[in-house]
Short mmCIF file of C-alpha atoms and ligand atoms in Angstrom, two decimals:
data_model
loop_
_atom_site.label_atom_id
_atom_site.label_comp_id
_atom_site.label_asym_id
_atom_site.label_seq_id
_atom_site.Cartn_x
_atom_site.Cartn_y
_atom_site.Cartn_z
CA UNK A 973 34.04 25.57 17.69
CA UNK A 974 30.73 23.58 17.61
CA UNK A 975 27.68 25.62 18.67
CA UNK A 976 24.91 23.52 19.73
CA UNK A 977 22.13 25.99 19.85
CA UNK A 978 23.13 27.53 16.45
CA UNK A 979 23.38 24.12 14.79
CA UNK A 980 19.91 23.22 16.26
CA UNK A 981 18.41 26.54 15.08
CA UNK A 982 19.77 26.09 11.57
CA UNK A 983 18.45 22.47 11.29
CA UNK A 984 15.03 23.72 12.29
CA UNK A 985 15.06 26.61 9.88
CA UNK A 986 15.85 24.30 7.08
CA UNK A 987 13.16 21.88 8.10
CA UNK A 988 10.67 24.88 8.34
CA UNK A 989 11.80 25.99 4.91
CA UNK A 990 11.16 22.42 3.27
CA UNK A 991 7.71 22.47 4.83
CA UNK A 992 7.08 25.80 3.21
CA UNK A 993 8.42 24.71 -0.08
CA UNK A 994 5.91 21.89 -0.07
CA UNK A 995 3.05 24.46 0.37
CA UNK A 996 4.52 26.33 -2.54
CA UNK A 997 4.65 23.26 -4.69
CA UNK A 998 1.07 22.67 -3.83
CA UNK A 999 0.08 26.12 -4.95
CA UNK A 1000 2.14 25.75 -8.14
CA UNK A 1001 0.49 22.53 -8.88
CA UNK A 1002 -3.08 24.06 -8.20
CA UNK A 1003 -2.31 26.67 -10.75
CA UNK A 1004 -0.84 24.52 -13.43
CA UNK A 1005 -2.03 20.89 -13.09
CA UNK A 1006 -5.06 20.53 -10.68
CA UNK A 1007 -8.02 18.88 -12.14
CA UNK A 1008 -11.31 20.81 -11.54
CA UNK A 1009 -12.85 18.29 -9.22
CA UNK A 1010 -9.84 18.16 -6.88
CA UNK A 1011 -10.15 21.79 -5.57
CA UNK A 1012 -11.70 20.56 -2.41
CA UNK A 1013 -9.14 17.91 -1.42
CA UNK A 1014 -6.31 20.40 -2.45
CA UNK A 1015 -7.81 22.98 0.02
CA UNK A 1016 -7.67 20.33 2.80
CA UNK A 1017 -4.14 19.42 1.87
CA UNK A 1018 -2.94 23.08 1.89
CA UNK A 1019 -4.70 23.91 5.27
CA UNK A 1020 -2.97 20.91 6.89
CA UNK A 1021 0.37 21.80 5.45
CA UNK A 1022 -0.13 25.52 6.63
CA UNK A 1023 -0.93 24.33 9.96
CA UNK A 1024 2.07 22.24 10.11
CA UNK A 1025 4.19 25.11 8.80
CA UNK A 1026 2.71 27.43 11.64
CA UNK A 1027 3.39 24.82 14.25
CA UNK A 1028 7.04 24.41 13.33
CA UNK A 1029 7.71 28.02 12.92
CA UNK A 1030 6.24 28.84 16.31
CA UNK A 1031 8.04 25.98 18.14
CA UNK A 1032 9.01 27.37 21.45
CA UNK A 1033 12.39 25.57 21.36
CA UNK A 1034 13.51 28.21 18.54
CA UNK A 1035 12.77 30.90 21.10
CA UNK A 1036 15.19 29.08 23.70
CA UNK A 1037 17.84 28.66 20.96
CA UNK A 1038 17.48 32.37 19.89
CA UNK A 1039 17.78 33.41 23.53
CA UNK A 1040 20.84 31.33 24.19
CA UNK A 1041 22.56 32.65 21.05
CA UNK A 1042 21.58 36.35 21.86
CA UNK A 1043 23.46 36.04 25.22
CA UNK A 1044 26.66 34.75 23.39
CA UNK A 1045 26.44 37.10 20.29
CA UNK A 1046 30.01 38.38 20.76
CA UNK A 1047 31.44 34.87 19.90
CA UNK A 1048 29.24 34.59 16.97
CA UNK A 1049 30.66 35.02 13.26
CA UNK A 1050 29.14 37.74 10.98
CA UNK A 1051 27.25 35.18 9.13
CA UNK A 1052 25.96 33.52 12.31
CA UNK A 1053 24.90 37.04 13.51
CA UNK A 1054 22.89 37.56 10.31
CA UNK A 1055 21.24 34.16 10.62
CA UNK A 1056 20.26 35.04 14.15
CA UNK A 1057 19.04 38.59 13.38
CA UNK A 1058 16.69 37.40 10.65
CA UNK A 1059 15.46 34.25 12.37
CA UNK A 1060 14.61 36.27 15.45
CA UNK A 1061 12.68 38.77 13.31
CA UNK A 1062 10.62 36.09 11.66
CA UNK A 1063 10.06 34.28 14.95
CA UNK A 1064 8.95 37.55 16.69
CA UNK A 1065 6.51 38.37 13.90
CA UNK A 1066 4.79 35.02 13.82
CA UNK A 1067 4.78 34.22 17.59
CA UNK A 1068 3.55 37.67 18.90
CA UNK A 1069 0.29 37.31 17.00
CA UNK A 1070 -2.50 35.71 18.85
CA UNK A 1071 -3.86 32.66 17.36
CA UNK A 1072 -7.30 34.18 17.47
CA UNK A 1073 -6.22 37.21 15.35
CA UNK A 1074 -4.48 34.89 12.91
CA UNK A 1075 -7.65 32.97 12.34
CA UNK A 1076 -9.86 36.18 12.09
CA UNK A 1077 -7.43 37.65 9.73
CA UNK A 1078 -7.46 34.54 7.50
CA UNK A 1079 -11.25 34.39 7.31
CA UNK A 1080 -11.34 38.19 6.60
CA UNK A 1081 -8.99 37.81 3.75
CA UNK A 1082 -10.94 34.92 2.23
CA UNK A 1083 -14.08 37.02 2.40
CA UNK A 1084 -12.57 40.20 1.05
CA UNK A 1085 -11.14 38.32 -1.82
CA UNK A 1086 -14.58 37.17 -2.96
CA UNK A 1087 -16.16 40.58 -2.33
CA UNK A 1088 -13.26 42.10 -4.52
CA UNK A 1089 -13.80 39.55 -7.40
CA UNK A 1090 -17.55 40.47 -7.31
CA UNK A 1091 -17.10 44.13 -6.81
CA UNK A 1092 -14.74 44.29 -9.67
CA UNK A 1093 -17.02 42.41 -12.05
CA UNK A 1094 -19.59 44.88 -11.30
CA UNK A 1095 -17.26 47.92 -11.11
CA UNK A 1096 -18.95 48.62 -7.73
CA UNK A 1097 -16.40 49.92 -5.34
CA UNK A 1098 -19.05 50.64 -2.50
CA UNK A 1099 -19.67 46.83 -1.78
CA UNK A 1100 -15.90 46.38 -1.41
CA UNK A 1101 -15.28 49.31 0.69
CA UNK A 1102 -16.14 47.69 4.00
CA UNK A 1103 -13.85 44.76 3.24
CA UNK A 1104 -11.07 47.11 2.45
CA UNK A 1105 -11.57 48.99 5.68
CA UNK A 1106 -11.50 45.73 7.61
CA UNK A 1107 -7.92 44.86 5.93
CA UNK A 1108 -6.62 48.30 6.80
CA UNK A 1109 -7.82 47.99 10.51
CA UNK A 1110 -6.45 44.41 10.70
CA UNK A 1111 -3.09 45.80 9.32
CA UNK A 1112 -3.17 48.34 12.30
CA UNK A 1113 -3.88 45.62 14.83
CA UNK A 1114 -1.17 43.42 13.44
CA UNK A 1115 1.37 46.22 13.59
CA UNK A 1116 0.24 46.99 17.14
CA UNK A 1117 0.86 43.48 18.35
CA UNK A 1118 4.38 43.81 16.89
CA UNK A 1119 5.12 47.10 18.57
CA UNK A 1120 5.17 48.75 15.15
CA UNK A 1121 1.94 50.71 15.60
CA UNK A 1122 3.60 54.16 15.30
CA UNK A 1123 4.74 53.43 11.64
CA UNK A 1124 2.19 51.10 10.26
CA UNK A 1125 2.98 51.77 6.54
CA UNK A 1126 6.70 51.44 7.20
CA UNK A 1127 5.95 47.94 8.82
CA UNK A 1128 3.88 46.98 5.61
CA UNK A 1129 6.66 48.01 3.35
CA UNK A 1130 9.38 46.10 5.34
CA UNK A 1131 7.31 42.84 4.99
CA UNK A 1132 8.24 42.96 1.24
CA UNK A 1133 11.40 44.96 1.26
CA UNK A 1134 13.12 44.56 4.62
CA UNK A 1135 14.41 47.99 6.12
CA UNK A 1136 12.92 50.27 3.44
CA UNK A 1137 11.08 53.30 4.75
CA UNK A 1138 8.09 55.13 3.21
CA UNK A 1139 10.05 58.45 3.64
CA UNK A 1140 12.90 57.14 1.51
CA UNK A 1141 10.60 55.85 -1.32
CA UNK A 1142 8.66 59.27 -1.04
CA UNK A 1143 11.66 61.24 -1.97
CA UNK A 1144 12.95 58.73 -4.59
CA UNK A 1145 9.45 58.61 -6.27
CA UNK A 1146 9.09 62.44 -6.04
CA UNK A 1147 12.43 62.83 -8.06
CA UNK A 1148 11.33 60.20 -10.52
CA UNK A 1149 7.95 61.57 -11.00
CA UNK A 1150 9.49 65.20 -11.88
CA UNK A 1151 11.42 63.78 -14.81
CA UNK A 1152 9.14 60.93 -15.76
CA UNK A 1153 5.87 62.64 -16.47
CA UNK A 1154 7.31 65.08 -19.21
CA UNK A 1155 9.23 62.19 -20.69
CA UNK A 1156 6.05 60.03 -20.97
CA UNK A 1157 4.25 63.19 -22.54
CA UNK A 1158 6.87 63.39 -25.04
CA UNK A 1159 6.67 59.68 -26.06
CA UNK A 1160 2.96 59.41 -26.24
CA UNK A 1161 2.63 62.87 -28.01
CA UNK A 1162 5.06 61.65 -30.93
CA UNK A 1163 3.56 61.08 -34.15
CA UNK A 1164 5.59 57.74 -34.20
CA UNK A 1165 2.84 55.21 -33.05
CA UNK A 1166 3.55 51.41 -32.53
CA UNK A 1167 1.35 49.06 -34.70
CA UNK A 1168 0.52 46.30 -32.32
CA UNK A 1169 -1.89 44.71 -34.86
CA UNK A 1170 1.18 43.52 -36.95
CA UNK A 1171 1.67 40.70 -34.40
CA UNK A 1172 -1.28 38.28 -35.11
CA UNK A 1173 -1.80 34.61 -35.31
CA UNK A 1174 1.49 33.40 -33.84
CA UNK A 1175 0.94 29.58 -33.02
CA UNK A 1176 1.27 28.87 -29.32
CA UNK A 1177 3.34 25.55 -29.75
CA UNK A 1178 5.99 27.62 -31.69
CA UNK A 1179 5.94 30.42 -29.16
CA UNK A 1180 6.53 27.95 -26.51
CA UNK A 1181 9.49 26.31 -28.18
CA UNK A 1182 11.05 29.72 -29.12
CA UNK A 1183 10.62 31.20 -25.59
CA UNK A 1184 12.30 28.02 -24.00
CA UNK A 1185 15.15 28.30 -26.33
CA UNK A 1186 15.67 32.04 -25.18
CA UNK A 1187 15.24 31.18 -21.64
CA UNK A 1188 17.90 28.31 -21.85
CA UNK A 1189 20.22 30.72 -23.64
CA UNK A 1190 20.22 33.37 -21.00
CA UNK A 1191 21.27 30.73 -18.52
CA UNK A 1192 18.12 29.28 -16.87
CA UNK A 1193 18.98 25.77 -15.85
CA UNK A 1194 16.29 23.34 -16.91
CA UNK A 1195 17.95 20.44 -14.96
CA UNK A 1196 16.76 22.73 -11.86
CA UNK A 1197 13.50 24.20 -12.99
CA UNK A 1198 10.80 24.14 -15.52
CA UNK A 1199 8.31 26.33 -17.33
CA UNK A 1200 4.58 25.64 -17.62
CA UNK A 1201 1.47 27.53 -18.25
CA UNK A 1202 -0.74 29.35 -15.83
CA UNK A 1203 -3.48 32.17 -15.97
CA UNK A 1204 -1.21 34.48 -14.07
CA UNK A 1205 2.48 33.96 -14.80
CA UNK A 1206 4.76 33.59 -11.68
CA UNK A 1207 7.96 32.07 -10.38
CA UNK A 1208 8.26 29.91 -7.08
CA UNK A 1209 10.31 27.00 -5.92
CA UNK A 1210 13.65 26.77 -4.51
CA UNK A 1211 17.11 27.09 -6.09
CA UNK A 1212 17.43 23.52 -7.10
CA UNK A 1213 13.73 23.25 -8.44
CA UNK A 1214 12.42 26.37 -9.81
CA UNK A 1215 8.79 26.43 -10.99
CA UNK A 1216 7.85 29.27 -13.37
CA UNK A 1217 4.96 29.84 -15.55
CA UNK A 1218 3.89 32.07 -18.57
CA UNK A 1219 0.71 32.40 -20.61
CA UNK A 1220 0.17 32.50 -24.19
CA UNK A 1221 -1.99 34.79 -26.71
CA UNK A 1222 -1.55 34.10 -30.31
CA UNK A 1223 -2.18 37.65 -30.91
CA UNK A 1224 0.27 38.99 -28.26
CA UNK A 1225 3.34 36.80 -28.59
CA UNK A 1226 5.67 39.61 -27.28
CA UNK A 1227 3.96 39.56 -23.89
CA UNK A 1228 4.48 35.79 -23.49
CA UNK A 1229 7.98 36.10 -24.57
CA UNK A 1230 8.94 39.16 -22.13
CA UNK A 1231 6.79 37.63 -19.38
CA UNK A 1232 8.78 34.38 -19.82
CA UNK A 1233 12.08 36.31 -19.80
CA UNK A 1234 10.80 38.19 -16.72
CA UNK A 1235 9.91 35.10 -14.72
CA UNK A 1236 13.30 33.48 -15.81
CA UNK A 1237 15.22 36.64 -14.29
CA UNK A 1238 13.39 35.88 -11.02
CA UNK A 1239 14.29 32.04 -11.46
CA UNK A 1240 18.04 33.00 -12.35
CA UNK A 1241 18.30 34.79 -9.04
CA UNK A 1242 16.70 31.99 -7.03
CA UNK A 1243 19.02 29.52 -8.88
CA UNK A 1244 22.04 31.75 -8.01
CA UNK A 1245 21.45 32.08 -4.32
CA UNK A 1246 23.64 30.00 -2.08
CA UNK A 1247 22.11 26.52 -1.20
CA UNK A 1248 23.89 25.56 1.83
CA UNK A 1249 21.27 26.36 4.58
CA UNK A 1250 18.15 27.13 2.61
CA UNK A 1251 16.15 28.09 5.65
CA UNK A 1252 18.52 30.80 6.79
CA UNK A 1253 19.11 34.50 5.66
CA UNK A 1254 22.44 33.17 3.96
CA UNK A 1255 20.35 31.67 1.29
CA UNK A 1256 17.35 33.97 1.18
CA UNK A 1257 16.89 36.82 -1.30
CA UNK A 1258 16.89 40.51 -0.02
CA UNK A 1259 13.49 41.49 -0.62
CA UNK A 1260 11.08 42.11 -3.51
CA UNK A 1261 12.81 45.16 -4.79
CA UNK A 1262 15.90 43.26 -5.65
CA UNK A 1263 14.02 40.36 -6.98
CA UNK A 1264 12.14 42.50 -9.26
CA UNK A 1265 15.52 44.33 -10.37
CA UNK A 1266 16.77 40.90 -11.55
CA UNK A 1267 13.58 40.04 -13.40
CA UNK A 1268 13.24 43.52 -14.99
CA UNK A 1269 16.83 43.76 -16.00
CA UNK A 1270 16.57 40.55 -18.03
CA UNK A 1271 13.16 41.51 -19.38
CA UNK A 1272 13.75 45.14 -20.32
CA UNK A 1273 17.41 46.22 -20.50
CA UNK A 1274 18.21 42.97 -22.01
CA UNK A 1275 15.15 41.44 -23.58
CA UNK A 1276 13.77 44.52 -25.35
CA UNK A 1277 17.13 45.74 -26.28
CA UNK A 1278 18.60 46.31 -29.79
CA UNK A 1279 21.56 43.79 -29.20
CA UNK A 1280 19.23 41.07 -27.91
CA UNK A 1281 16.98 41.49 -31.02
CA UNK A 1282 19.82 41.61 -33.57
CA UNK A 1283 20.66 38.16 -32.43
CA UNK A 1284 17.02 36.69 -32.19
CA UNK A 1285 15.32 38.62 -34.84
CA UNK A 1286 16.48 36.07 -37.66
CA UNK A 1287 15.52 33.04 -35.44
CA UNK A 1288 12.05 34.62 -34.90
CA UNK A 1289 11.53 35.15 -38.49
CA UNK A 1290 12.49 31.54 -39.12
CA UNK A 1291 10.01 30.36 -36.58
CA UNK A 1292 7.17 32.80 -37.90
CA UNK A 1293 7.97 33.30 -41.50
CA UNK A 1294 4.46 34.00 -42.72
CA UNK A 1295 3.38 36.24 -39.72
CA UNK A 1296 6.52 38.32 -40.12
CA UNK A 1297 7.18 38.49 -43.88
CA UNK A 1298 5.54 41.94 -44.30
CA UNK A 1299 6.77 43.44 -40.96
CA UNK A 1300 9.93 45.58 -41.10
CA UNK A 1301 12.70 45.37 -38.58
CA UNK A 1302 11.73 48.80 -37.22
CA UNK A 1303 8.11 48.05 -36.93
CA UNK A 1304 8.89 44.92 -34.99
CA UNK A 1305 11.18 46.67 -32.66
CA UNK A 1306 8.84 49.47 -32.11
CA UNK A 1307 6.03 47.04 -31.23
CA UNK A 1308 8.35 45.35 -28.72
CA UNK A 1309 9.03 48.58 -27.15
CA UNK A 1310 5.52 50.08 -27.48
CA UNK A 1311 4.47 52.85 -25.20
CA UNK A 1312 0.78 53.81 -24.75
CA UNK A 1313 -1.30 55.12 -21.75
CA UNK A 1314 -3.28 52.44 -20.30
CA UNK A 1315 -5.38 52.59 -17.18
CA UNK A 1316 -4.37 48.99 -16.32
CA UNK A 1317 -1.07 48.54 -14.55
CA UNK A 1318 -0.29 44.99 -15.41
CA UNK A 1319 -0.82 45.72 -19.27
CA UNK A 1320 1.28 48.84 -19.08
CA UNK A 1321 4.78 49.32 -20.84
CA UNK A 1322 7.96 49.67 -18.90
CA UNK A 1323 7.78 53.51 -19.16
CA UNK A 1324 4.34 54.26 -17.83
CA UNK A 1325 4.25 51.41 -15.47
CA UNK A 1326 6.35 53.36 -13.00
CA UNK A 1327 3.70 56.10 -12.90
CA UNK A 1328 1.05 53.41 -11.98
CA UNK A 1329 3.28 52.47 -9.07
CA UNK A 1330 3.76 56.08 -7.79
CA UNK A 1331 -0.05 56.48 -7.97
CA UNK A 1332 -0.52 53.42 -5.73
CA UNK A 1333 2.15 54.66 -3.23
CA UNK A 1334 0.59 57.91 -2.73
CA UNK A 1335 -2.63 56.32 -2.20
CA UNK A 1336 -1.45 53.72 0.34
CA UNK A 1337 0.51 56.42 2.05
CA UNK A 1338 -2.52 58.57 2.60
CA UNK A 1339 -4.69 55.60 3.67
CA UNK A 1340 -2.16 54.87 6.39
CA UNK A 1341 -1.37 58.56 7.33
CA UNK A 1342 -5.22 58.70 7.71
CA UNK A 1343 -5.49 61.57 5.42
CA UNK A 1344 -7.66 59.64 2.95
CA UNK A 1345 -10.86 57.73 4.00
CA UNK A 1346 -11.73 54.55 2.30
CA UNK A 1347 -15.15 56.09 1.11
CA UNK A 1348 -13.28 58.81 -0.78
CA UNK A 1349 -10.92 56.28 -2.44
CA UNK A 1350 -12.47 56.22 -6.00
CA UNK A 1351 -12.42 59.86 -6.36
CA UNK A 1352 -8.93 60.30 -5.01
CA UNK A 1353 -7.78 57.45 -7.19
CA UNK A 1354 -9.36 59.00 -10.25
CA UNK A 1355 -7.97 62.51 -9.62
CA UNK A 1356 -4.34 61.27 -9.07
CA UNK A 1357 -4.56 58.99 -12.01
CA UNK A 1358 -5.40 61.85 -14.10
CA UNK A 1359 -2.43 63.94 -12.58
CA UNK A 1360 0.19 60.99 -12.56
CA UNK A 1361 -0.86 58.59 -15.17
CA UNK A 1362 -2.41 61.10 -17.49
CA UNK A 1363 -5.75 59.57 -17.80
CA UNK A 1364 -8.96 59.13 -15.76
CA UNK A 1365 -10.23 55.55 -15.71
CA UNK A 1366 -13.67 54.97 -17.30
CA UNK A 1367 -14.91 53.11 -14.05
CA UNK A 1368 -13.76 51.53 -10.90
CA UNK A 1369 -13.10 48.30 -12.52
CA UNK A 1370 -10.34 49.83 -14.64
CA UNK A 1371 -9.46 52.10 -11.54
CA UNK A 1372 -9.37 51.48 -7.98
CA UNK A 1373 -10.64 48.01 -8.22
CA UNK A 1374 -8.02 46.64 -10.70
CA UNK A 1375 -5.43 45.04 -8.37
CA UNK A 1376 -5.74 41.95 -6.33
CA UNK A 1377 -3.04 43.30 -3.77
CA UNK A 1378 -5.32 45.03 -1.34
CA UNK A 1379 -8.00 42.49 -0.87
CA UNK A 1380 -5.71 40.29 1.25
CA UNK A 1381 -3.89 43.31 3.03
CA UNK A 1382 -0.71 43.31 0.92
CA UNK A 1383 -0.10 46.96 1.40
CA UNK A 1384 3.38 48.24 0.85
CA UNK A 1385 4.13 45.68 -1.92
CA UNK A 1386 3.71 48.02 -4.96
CA UNK A 1387 6.69 50.14 -4.43
CA UNK A 1388 9.05 47.33 -4.88
CA UNK A 1389 8.16 47.00 -8.70
CA UNK A 1390 9.36 50.53 -9.22
CA UNK A 1391 12.32 50.44 -6.98
CA UNK A 1392 13.31 47.17 -8.80
CA UNK A 1393 13.16 49.22 -12.11
CA UNK A 1394 15.46 51.81 -10.74
CA UNK A 1395 17.85 49.32 -9.36
CA UNK A 1396 17.73 47.39 -12.77
CA UNK A 1397 18.63 50.56 -14.70
CA UNK A 1398 21.55 51.29 -12.27
CA UNK A 1399 22.86 47.65 -12.45
CA UNK A 1400 22.72 47.82 -16.25
CA UNK A 1401 24.92 50.99 -16.53
CA UNK A 1402 27.27 49.60 -13.83
CA UNK A 1403 27.74 46.22 -15.68
CA UNK A 1404 28.11 48.09 -19.22
CA UNK A 1405 31.08 49.79 -17.58
CA UNK A 1406 32.45 46.73 -15.95
CA UNK A 1407 32.19 44.57 -19.13
CA UNK A 1408 32.71 47.07 -22.22
CA UNK A 1409 32.04 44.32 -24.70
CA UNK A 1410 28.74 43.13 -23.14
CA UNK A 1411 26.42 44.47 -25.93
CA UNK A 1412 28.45 42.71 -28.61
CA UNK A 1413 28.38 39.45 -26.48
CA UNK A 1414 24.59 39.70 -26.19
CA UNK A 1415 24.50 40.45 -29.99
CA UNK A 1416 25.99 37.03 -30.41
CA UNK A 1417 23.51 35.34 -28.13
CA UNK A 1418 26.02 34.94 -25.30
CA UNK A 1419 24.89 35.99 -21.96
CA UNK A 1420 27.41 34.34 -19.73
CA UNK A 1421 29.38 37.30 -18.54
CA UNK A 1422 26.30 39.14 -17.66
CA UNK A 1423 24.93 36.28 -15.58
CA UNK A 1424 28.21 35.73 -13.89
CA UNK A 1425 28.29 39.37 -12.97
CA UNK A 1426 24.86 39.28 -11.34
CA UNK A 1427 25.83 36.03 -9.56
CA UNK A 1428 28.96 37.70 -8.09
CA UNK A 1429 27.47 41.17 -7.48
CA UNK A 1430 23.87 40.24 -6.22
CA UNK A 1431 23.06 36.61 -6.06
CA UNK A 1432 25.90 35.03 -3.98
CA UNK A 1433 25.16 37.59 -0.99
CA UNK A 1434 21.88 36.03 0.20
CA UNK A 1435 20.21 38.59 2.45
CA UNK A 1436 23.54 39.94 3.93
CA UNK A 1437 22.82 43.41 2.70
CA UNK A 1438 19.50 45.32 2.52
CA UNK A 1439 18.31 46.90 -0.80
CA UNK A 1440 19.88 50.22 -0.10
CA UNK A 1441 23.18 48.79 1.08
CA UNK A 1442 23.33 46.23 -1.80
CA UNK A 1443 22.74 48.93 -4.27
CA UNK A 1444 25.41 50.98 -2.95
CA UNK A 1445 27.88 48.01 -3.05
CA UNK A 1446 26.96 46.74 -6.41
CA UNK A 1447 26.85 50.08 -8.38
CA UNK A 1448 29.09 52.53 -5.97
CA UNK A 1449 26.00 54.81 -5.84
CA UNK A 1450 22.93 55.23 -3.61
CA UNK A 1451 19.64 54.07 -5.13
CA UNK A 1452 18.23 56.82 -7.17
CA UNK A 1453 16.03 57.52 -10.27
CA UNK A 1454 18.84 58.86 -12.57
CA UNK A 1455 19.93 55.80 -14.11
CA UNK A 1456 16.30 54.75 -15.06
CA UNK A 1457 15.53 58.10 -16.50
CA UNK A 1458 18.69 57.90 -18.59
CA UNK A 1459 17.91 54.45 -19.63
CA UNK A 1460 14.27 55.36 -20.75
CA UNK A 1461 15.51 58.48 -22.53
CA UNK A 1462 18.13 56.44 -24.38
CA UNK A 1463 15.81 53.63 -25.37
CA UNK A 1464 12.82 55.50 -26.20
CA UNK A 1465 13.49 58.92 -27.45
CA UNK A 1466 15.33 57.88 -30.62
CA UNK A 1467 12.65 55.45 -31.36
CA UNK A 1468 9.79 57.89 -30.97
CA UNK A 1469 11.84 60.79 -32.60
ZN1 LIG B 728 8.32 39.97 -11.14
#
């Protein structure tokens, strides 16, 4: 039975999606290609496109179609109900914010960004504090407009990982922390130390060719995507046109390679989402935690694993014969899986990384509980860093000022990284049970069954289930830290004796 308001809604959602995809393409181009003299014209282009997107997304007709559909919701299919629910949520969020507020927030974000860059440069938190306070106040104000003022931090988390709650994360992280801190202590206190200095002078053009081969082997479709260079690696685009980036360092080739495999994991997820109606929840990803689980499973469980390197090491040695001739297989594998306490989150290994996230979650929670004042933030950060990560940063630049996330009010984003790690490990053990020969397949450079399993178990569902429900369906268990701890112990304890 044709349903006119539903069809009109879907057509409009698709149109809005394509407008937004043009905005993202402009951003990609800005990071990858833009000549330095074109920054001003790009800012105008981006502002016009953002205005067009906002105008379309707040089109009052959408409100009318949603209302008509809500009145006949009994006659809708489950898929239609899902599309309706998610479209109504986005529409509410975008239309309930007064234009004056949106403008004021954008201007505050831009000022805050520049203040953060400067404060970070000078390692001077005090100059950034008023801007951060303003971002927190704006977040409260935003949540109030949306009727979510009673649980502001939950609202922040929901923006990145829909339906996830701070109380759920608190319990998961508390359990993870209990097992993870002693495990990290054991690894970093081991007399076995990775020697990162063995990986020096890896020519960038060869690195690039090698990582493209790897990314193609694991299933990334270059007919529907590409990989370029940028200062900060990212993955954007839509399923049929994925744009991802990596960066190169002659003296840190593993970072480029694992970074590219990470972004390819995001790209594989996007390429695997249903494409029929790209503007609807049927084709959308679940949230950042599930997205990160996909990138991290390929980067860590697969890309740092023994089976993977048994296959790629001979090829790697062929590409870099001089650099690797005096490096043993054990030393190479240890450097790939190097663990070391580091004050900087994004330079951290996959074991200690989780501690950095727990630290940020605890700080954000206190900021929004209002049990921590902005002026006391550096002291609280340093004390918690010592307690959780096991070191005190030398200064604010290496501490509380290191991340970009807070300067534009992206609170509630950090937890997704660690939830993604938990889910990745849980998926890994599930797929090993489901496909007993998987590791021997990987050892032969065959990643087809793993990718098909992820397509079937995760990708094809779009946004049908939230993170917790999808985890239960995919793994038969609730999301928890046990698989991650098991995986880290099995991978790292034998390596570090
Ligand atoms: Zn990622």
